[in-house]
Coordinates of C-alpha atoms in Angstrom, one line a residue:
M1 CA -4.0 2.0 -25.9
T2 CA -5.3 5.5 -25.4
R3 CA -3.0 8.1 -27.1
E4 CA -1.8 11.0 -25.0
G5 CA -4.2 13.9 -25.6
A6 CA -7.0 11.7 -26.9
A7 CA -10.4 11.3 -25.4
P8 CA -11.5 8.0 -23.9
V9 CA -12.7 5.6 -26.6
R10 CA -15.8 4.6 -24.7
S11 CA -18.0 7.2 -22.9
D12 CA -20.4 4.7 -21.2
P13 CA -18.4 1.7 -19.8
D14 CA -20.0 -0.5 -17.1
V15 CA -17.5 0.7 -14.6
V16 CA -15.0 3.6 -14.4
V17 CA -12.1 3.0 -12.0
V18 CA -10.5 6.3 -10.9
G19 CA -6.9 5.5 -10.2
G20 CA -4.3 3.5 -12.1
G21 CA -2.2 2.4 -9.2
V22 CA -2.1 -1.1 -7.8
A23 CA -5.5 -0.7 -6.1
G24 CA -7.3 0.5 -9.2
L25 CA -5.6 -2.0 -11.5
F26 CA -6.7 -4.9 -9.4
C27 CA -10.3 -3.6 -9.3
A28 CA -10.2 -3.4 -13.1
Y29 CA -8.7 -6.9 -13.3
H30 CA -11.4 -8.6 -11.3
L31 CA -14.3 -6.5 -12.8
R32 CA -13.1 -7.4 -16.3
R33 CA -12.8 -11.1 -15.4
G34 CA -16.5 -10.8 -14.3
G35 CA -17.5 -9.6 -17.7
A36 CA -17.8 -5.8 -17.1
S37 CA -16.5 -3.3 -19.5
V38 CA -14.0 -1.2 -17.6
T39 CA -12.2 2.2 -18.1
V40 CA -9.4 3.2 -15.8
L41 CA -8.5 6.8 -15.4
E42 CA -4.9 7.6 -14.2
R43 CA -3.7 11.2 -13.6
G44 CA -0.2 10.3 -14.7
A45 CA 1.6 7.4 -16.4
L46 CA 1.2 3.9 -15.1
G47 CA 4.0 3.3 -12.6
G48 CA 5.1 6.9 -12.9
P49 CA 6.8 8.9 -10.1
Q50 CA 3.4 10.2 -8.9
S51 CA 2.4 6.6 -8.0
C52 CA 3.3 4.8 -4.8
S53 CA 3.9 1.8 -7.0
S54 CA 6.9 3.6 -8.4
G55 CA 9.5 3.5 -5.6
N56 CA 8.2 1.3 -2.8
T57 CA 9.6 -2.0 -1.7
G58 CA 6.7 -4.0 -3.3
F59 CA 6.3 -6.4 -0.3
V60 CA 3.6 -9.0 -0.6
G61 CA 3.0 -12.2 1.3
T62 CA 1.8 -12.8 4.8
H63 CA 4.3 -10.7 6.8
G64 CA 3.6 -7.1 7.8
A65 CA -0.1 -7.6 8.8
A66 CA 0.1 -5.6 12.1
P67 CA -2.2 -2.5 11.9
L68 CA -0.4 0.9 12.3
A69 CA -2.5 1.5 15.4
E70 CA -0.9 -0.7 18.0
P71 CA -1.6 -1.1 21.7
G72 CA 0.4 1.5 23.6
M73 CA 0.8 3.9 20.7
R74 CA -1.5 6.5 22.2
S75 CA -0.2 6.4 25.7
L76 CA 3.5 5.6 25.2
R77 CA 4.5 7.1 21.9
T78 CA 2.4 10.2 21.3
L79 CA 5.1 12.6 22.3
A80 CA 7.8 10.6 20.5
M81 CA 5.7 10.8 17.3
L82 CA 6.3 14.6 17.3
S83 CA 10.1 14.1 16.9
P84 CA 11.3 14.5 13.3
D85 CA 13.6 11.6 13.9
A86 CA 10.8 9.1 14.9
P87 CA 10.0 6.3 12.5
F88 CA 6.4 7.4 12.7
Y89 CA 6.4 11.2 12.6
V90 CA 3.4 13.5 13.0
K91 CA 4.0 17.1 12.0
P92 CA 2.2 19.4 14.4
R93 CA -0.3 21.6 12.7
L94 CA -3.8 23.0 13.0
D95 CA -5.8 20.7 10.7
G96 CA -9.3 19.7 11.7
E97 CA -9.2 16.6 9.5
L98 CA -5.9 15.4 10.9
L99 CA -7.1 16.0 14.5
R100 CA -10.2 13.9 13.8
W101 CA -8.1 11.2 12.2
L102 CA -5.8 11.1 15.2
G103 CA -8.8 10.9 17.5
H104 CA -9.9 7.7 15.8
F105 CA -6.3 6.5 15.7
G106 CA -6.1 6.8 19.5
R107 CA -9.3 4.8 19.9
A108 CA -7.9 2.1 17.6
C109 CA -4.8 1.7 19.8
S110 CA -6.2 -1.1 21.9
A111 CA -5.4 -4.8 22.1
T112 CA -8.8 -5.8 21.0
A113 CA -8.9 -3.6 18.0
A114 CA -5.3 -4.5 17.0
A115 CA -6.1 -8.3 17.2
A116 CA -9.2 -7.9 15.1
G117 CA -7.3 -5.8 12.6
F118 CA -4.5 -8.3 12.4
R119 CA -6.9 -11.1 11.6
A120 CA -8.6 -9.1 8.9
L121 CA -5.3 -8.0 7.3
V122 CA -3.8 -11.6 7.4
G123 CA -6.9 -12.9 5.7
M124 CA -6.6 -10.3 2.9
K125 CA -2.8 -10.9 2.6
K126 CA -3.3 -14.6 2.2
R127 CA -6.0 -14.2 -0.4
S128 CA -3.9 -11.6 -2.2
L129 CA -0.9 -13.9 -2.4
D130 CA -3.1 -16.7 -3.9
I131 CA -4.3 -14.2 -6.5
L132 CA -0.8 -13.1 -7.3
L133 CA 0.4 -16.7 -7.7
G134 CA -2.4 -17.2 -10.2
L135 CA -1.4 -14.1 -12.1
C136 CA 2.1 -15.6 -12.4
E137 CA 0.8 -17.9 -15.1
S138 CA 1.6 -15.0 -17.3
P139 CA 5.4 -15.1 -17.9
S140 CA 5.7 -11.3 -18.0
I141 CA 4.1 -11.0 -14.5
A142 CA 6.1 -13.9 -13.2
A143 CA 9.3 -12.1 -14.1
T144 CA 8.4 -9.3 -11.7
F145 CA 7.6 -11.6 -8.7
E146 CA 10.2 -12.9 -6.2
S147 CA 9.4 -15.2 -3.3
P148 CA 12.7 -15.9 -1.3
G149 CA 11.2 -15.5 2.2
I150 CA 11.8 -12.5 4.5
V151 CA 14.1 -12.0 7.5
L152 CA 12.8 -9.9 10.4
A153 CA 15.9 -8.6 12.3
Y154 CA 15.9 -7.2 15.8
R155 CA 18.7 -5.1 17.1
T156 CA 17.6 -5.0 20.7
A157 CA 17.2 -7.8 23.2
A158 CA 13.8 -6.4 24.3
G159 CA 12.6 -6.2 20.7
F160 CA 13.7 -9.7 19.9
A161 CA 12.2 -11.1 23.1
A162 CA 8.8 -9.5 22.5
A163 CA 8.8 -10.7 18.9
S164 CA 9.7 -14.2 19.9
R165 CA 6.9 -14.3 22.4
S166 CA 4.4 -13.5 19.6
V167 CA 5.5 -16.2 17.2
A168 CA 3.1 -18.9 18.5
R169 CA 0.1 -16.5 18.3
T170 CA 1.2 -15.4 14.8
V171 CA 1.6 -19.0 13.6
A172 CA -1.9 -19.8 14.9
S173 CA -3.3 -17.1 12.7
G174 CA -1.8 -18.8 9.6
V175 CA 1.5 -17.0 9.2
P176 CA 4.5 -19.4 9.0
L177 CA 6.8 -17.5 11.2
R178 CA 9.7 -19.0 13.2
V179 CA 12.7 -18.0 15.3
L180 CA 16.0 -18.5 13.5
G181 CA 18.3 -20.7 15.6
S182 CA 22.0 -20.2 16.1
G183 CA 23.9 -20.0 12.8
E184 CA 20.7 -20.1 10.6
L185 CA 20.9 -16.5 9.7
D186 CA 24.5 -17.0 8.5
E187 CA 23.3 -19.9 6.4
L188 CA 20.6 -17.8 4.8
E189 CA 22.8 -14.8 4.3
P190 CA 26.4 -15.8 4.3
K191 CA 27.7 -12.6 2.8
T192 CA 26.0 -10.3 5.3
R193 CA 27.1 -9.5 8.8
F194 CA 24.3 -8.3 11.2
A195 CA 24.7 -6.5 14.5
I196 CA 21.5 -7.8 16.0
H197 CA 20.2 -9.9 18.9
G198 CA 18.2 -12.2 16.8
A199 CA 15.9 -12.7 13.9
L200 CA 12.7 -14.4 12.7
Y201 CA 12.0 -15.8 9.3
N202 CA 8.8 -16.0 7.2
P203 CA 9.2 -18.4 4.2
E204 CA 6.2 -16.8 2.5
G205 CA 7.9 -13.4 2.3
A206 CA 7.7 -12.2 -1.3
Y207 CA 7.9 -8.9 -3.3
L208 CA 7.0 -7.4 -6.6
R209 CA 9.6 -5.5 -8.6
V210 CA 8.1 -2.1 -9.0
P211 CA 7.4 -0.2 -11.1
E212 CA 7.9 -3.1 -13.6
F213 CA 5.0 -5.1 -12.2
V214 CA 2.6 -2.2 -12.7
V215 CA 3.7 -1.6 -16.3
E216 CA 3.4 -5.3 -17.1
F217 CA 0.0 -5.6 -15.3
G218 CA -1.3 -2.7 -17.3
R219 CA -0.2 -4.4 -20.5
L220 CA -2.0 -7.5 -19.5
L221 CA -5.2 -5.6 -18.6
R222 CA -5.2 -3.9 -22.0
E223 CA -4.9 -7.3 -23.6
M224 CA -8.0 -8.3 -21.6
G225 CA -9.9 -5.4 -23.0
V226 CA -9.6 -2.8 -20.2
E227 CA -9.3 0.7 -21.4
I228 CA -6.6 2.6 -19.5
C229 CA -6.5 6.3 -20.0
E230 CA -3.3 7.8 -18.7
R231 CA -2.8 11.5 -17.9
T232 CA -6.5 11.9 -17.4
D233 CA -7.8 14.0 -14.5
V234 CA -11.3 13.8 -13.0
L235 CA -12.6 17.4 -12.8
G236 CA -16.0 16.7 -11.3
F237 CA -19.0 14.4 -10.8
E238 CA -22.6 14.9 -11.9
V239 CA -24.8 13.6 -9.2
R240 CA -28.6 13.2 -9.3
A241 CA -30.9 11.4 -6.9
R242 CA -28.0 10.1 -4.9
K243 CA -26.3 8.6 -7.9
V244 CA -23.3 9.5 -10.1
V245 CA -24.7 10.0 -13.6
G246 CA -21.5 11.5 -15.2
L247 CA -17.8 12.2 -14.7
H248 CA -16.2 15.3 -16.2
T249 CA -12.5 14.8 -17.2
N250 CA -9.9 16.6 -19.2
R251 CA -10.6 14.0 -21.9
G252 CA -14.3 14.4 -22.1
H253 CA -17.4 13.2 -20.3
L254 CA -18.2 9.7 -19.2
H255 CA -21.5 8.1 -18.2
P256 CA -20.7 4.8 -16.4
R257 CA -23.1 2.5 -14.6
D258 CA -20.8 2.4 -11.5
V259 CA -17.7 4.3 -10.3
V260 CA -14.9 3.0 -8.1
V261 CA -12.6 5.5 -6.5
A262 CA -9.1 3.9 -6.0
A263 CA -7.0 7.0 -6.4
G264 CA -4.5 6.5 -3.5
A265 CA -3.7 9.6 -1.5
W266 CA -5.8 11.7 -3.9
S267 CA -9.0 9.7 -3.1
T268 CA -10.1 12.1 -0.4
A269 CA -10.1 15.1 -2.8
C270 CA -11.6 13.0 -5.6
A271 CA -14.5 11.6 -3.5
R272 CA -15.1 15.1 -2.1
L273 CA -15.9 16.2 -5.7
A274 CA -18.9 13.9 -5.4
G275 CA -19.8 15.1 -1.9
V276 CA -18.5 12.0 -0.2
G277 CA -16.2 12.2 2.9
L278 CA -13.5 9.6 3.6
M279 CA -11.5 9.2 6.8
L280 CA -8.0 9.1 5.2
Q281 CA -4.7 10.8 5.8
P282 CA -1.7 10.7 3.4
I283 CA 1.3 9.1 5.1
K284 CA 4.6 9.8 3.4
G285 CA 7.2 7.1 2.9
Y286 CA 10.7 7.2 1.5
S287 CA 13.0 4.9 -0.5
V288 CA 16.6 5.1 -1.5
T289 CA 17.8 2.9 -4.4
M290 CA 21.5 2.3 -4.7
D291 CA 24.0 0.1 -6.5
M292 CA 24.0 -3.4 -4.9
P293 CA 26.7 -3.6 -2.2
P294 CA 28.7 -6.9 -2.3
E295 CA 27.7 -7.6 1.4
A296 CA 24.0 -7.0 0.9
P297 CA 21.4 -9.7 1.8
S298 CA 20.0 -11.8 -1.1
R299 CA 16.4 -11.6 0.2
P300 CA 14.2 -9.0 1.8
V301 CA 15.1 -7.9 5.4
L302 CA 13.0 -5.9 7.8
L303 CA 15.0 -3.9 10.3
S304 CA 12.2 -4.2 12.8
E305 CA 12.7 -1.6 15.5
G306 CA 13.9 1.0 12.9
R307 CA 10.9 0.3 10.6
V308 CA 13.2 0.2 7.6
A309 CA 13.0 -2.5 4.9
M310 CA 15.6 -3.7 2.4
V311 CA 14.9 -5.5 -0.9
P312 CA 17.3 -6.7 -3.6
L313 CA 16.5 -5.7 -7.2
G314 CA 19.1 -7.3 -9.3
D315 CA 22.0 -4.9 -9.5
R316 CA 20.2 -2.5 -7.1
L317 CA 19.4 -2.5 -3.4
R318 CA 16.3 -0.5 -2.3
I319 CA 15.8 0.6 1.3
G320 CA 12.4 2.0 2.3
G321 CA 10.8 3.3 5.4
T322 CA 9.5 6.0 7.6
L323 CA 6.0 7.1 8.1
E324 CA 5.2 10.8 8.1
L325 CA 1.9 12.5 8.6
T326 CA 2.7 15.8 6.9
G327 CA -0.3 16.3 4.6
M328 CA -0.2 16.2 0.8
N329 CA 3.4 17.1 0.7
N330 CA 5.9 15.1 -1.4
D331 CA 9.0 17.0 -0.4
I332 CA 12.0 14.9 0.5
S333 CA 13.5 15.5 3.9
A334 CA 17.3 15.0 3.8
R335 CA 17.2 14.5 7.6
R336 CA 14.7 11.6 7.3
V337 CA 16.7 10.0 4.5
R338 CA 20.0 10.2 6.5
G339 CA 18.1 8.6 9.5
M340 CA 16.9 5.8 7.3
V341 CA 20.4 5.1 6.0
R342 CA 21.9 5.4 9.5
T343 CA 19.5 2.7 10.7
V344 CA 20.7 0.4 7.9
H345 CA 24.3 0.8 9.0
E346 CA 23.3 0.2 12.7
Y347 CA 22.0 -3.2 11.7
L348 CA 24.5 -4.0 9.0
P349 CA 27.7 -2.1 10.0
E350 CA 29.9 -3.7 7.3
L351 CA 27.6 -2.8 4.4
A352 CA 29.6 -0.7 1.9
E353 CA 28.3 2.7 0.8
T354 CA 27.6 2.6 -2.9
R355 CA 26.3 5.1 -5.5
T356 CA 22.7 6.3 -4.9
R357 CA 20.6 5.9 -8.0
E358 CA 17.3 7.4 -6.8
T359 CA 15.8 9.0 -3.7
W360 CA 12.0 8.9 -3.7
S361 CA 9.0 9.7 -1.6
G362 CA 5.4 8.7 -2.0
L363 CA 2.1 9.3 -0.3
R364 CA 0.1 6.3 1.0
P365 CA -3.6 6.7 2.0
C366 CA -4.1 5.5 5.6
T367 CA -7.1 5.0 7.8
P368 CA -6.9 5.4 11.6
D369 CA -7.2 1.7 12.3
G370 CA -4.9 0.5 9.5
L371 CA -7.7 -1.3 7.6
P372 CA -8.7 -0.2 4.1
L373 CA -12.0 1.3 3.2
I374 CA -13.7 -1.0 0.6
G375 CA -17.3 -0.9 -0.3
R376 CA -20.3 1.4 -1.1
T377 CA -20.6 5.0 -0.1
G378 CA -23.5 7.3 0.4
L379 CA -24.0 7.4 -3.3
R380 CA -25.7 4.3 -4.7
N381 CA -23.2 3.6 -7.5
L382 CA -20.0 5.0 -6.0
L383 CA -17.7 2.6 -4.3
V384 CA -14.2 3.1 -2.9
A385 CA -11.1 0.8 -2.6
V386 CA -8.7 3.0 -0.7
G387 CA -6.7 3.2 2.5
Y388 CA -4.2 0.4 2.0
G389 CA -1.5 2.3 3.7
H390 CA 2.1 1.1 3.5
I391 CA 1.0 -2.5 2.7
G392 CA -1.0 -1.8 -0.4
M393 CA 0.8 -4.2 -2.7
G394 CA -0.1 -7.1 -0.4
L395 CA -3.8 -6.0 0.0
A396 CA -4.9 -4.7 -3.4
P397 CA -5.4 -8.1 -5.1
A398 CA -8.0 -9.2 -2.5
G399 CA -9.5 -5.6 -2.3
G400 CA -10.1 -5.6 -6.1
E401 CA -11.8 -9.0 -5.9
L402 CA -14.0 -7.7 -3.1
I403 CA -15.1 -4.7 -5.1
S404 CA -16.0 -7.0 -8.1
Q405 CA -18.0 -9.4 -5.9
L406 CA -19.9 -6.5 -4.2
L407 CA -20.9 -5.1 -7.5
A408 CA -21.9 -8.5 -8.8
G409 CA -24.0 -9.3 -5.7
E410 CA -21.8 -12.4 -5.1
Q411 CA -20.9 -13.8 -1.7
P412 CA -17.5 -12.2 -0.9
I413 CA -14.5 -14.3 -0.1
T414 CA -13.1 -11.4 2.0
D415 CA -15.3 -10.3 4.9
P416 CA -16.5 -6.8 4.0
V417 CA -17.8 -5.8 7.4
P418 CA -14.4 -4.7 9.0
L419 CA -13.7 -2.7 5.9
R420 CA -16.9 -0.7 5.7
P421 CA -16.2 2.9 4.5
D422 CA -18.7 4.3 7.0
R423 CA -17.2 2.7 10.1
F424 CA -15.8 6.1 11.2
G425 CA -19.0 7.9 10.5
S426 CA -21.3 8.4 7.6
T427 CA -19.8 8.9 4.1
E428 CA -23.2 10.5 3.3
S429 CA -23.2 12.6 0.2
T430 CA -23.8 16.3 0.8
R431 CA -25.6 16.4 -2.6
R432 CA -29.2 15.5 -3.4

């Protein structure tokens, strides 16, 4: 393990991965399994509060594959998104990069684009779940993995009817979703009383306990020979002939063969140091972790219209939700937190109020069409694995595998074409 304040042990690894969140760690995992020497640079501590892997709900499995850009978002919800109480809130501001992102977002809000995005995300989620199940051969990783299924609850008749109509199409895509019949929800969750019109159930619903998973995964990677340098900042790139020949960090200089940027919401600024542009915006999410109420559900529940999720963590209950386009701003809005808690009580009116242990916010890097950016950039040896949005835990395992296969020249299991980093325009380096 690299000591705090020490320089990286190796200055010339085969691959440097910038970012020690779940995206970067899975890149390192697959690259190391392929035989590469790998150094991971993380600006904080693994699983620390700066990481989205610190306080999120950790959902994995095949649920939640719908892209953020849905049909009708542009025409029906644009004005609603300007309300601070909206589940998806856009803070009005003069920001050229945001306006360009919103332009691409609007173009992605079509039935054709949403269907294609759904297929790509379901494929990644299914592959990721297979990879995670393989990782669970390690007892320490298995201890952080839960797979009790997930309930999708609908408070309104219209919401439940629309969801029910989509079940057949969703099942045809490989997601084992079904409508819960009369009394089935009470059998699944006998302690919990819901004020809803109906619910769906996905038996493949699973989640990772975070940040415990990230810490244990980091320990496993170190045992595999991956060098993880915590509290290490990338200060600049040395670029010659359209190739990265060096990285400058606060721990010294590195000269890798290849570089992978997987730095979450900081990826845009990091790639810009190398002259590469990425179509990303940071979308803020919140979570509140409280003492477990006696009436709480025993498995994850998605409060669908309210875009709020609940997940049990032993003696704790974590609720997470909201999407805010407010820039690189981690401030916690008390109004947004109150709205999230209010949504929980609308769906579960008998849930007791218990002591809050932590209120957290994190920034998730999002693309306009909801699909990640994975692949090569305008620099020959600089790749990116970014833009997983609010479903990163369920996409990163397959994304890391794709990066490894692209670098090795192997036939990818995941189709790289929908994930091309240049699909919104060139990522061409401004350097020569």
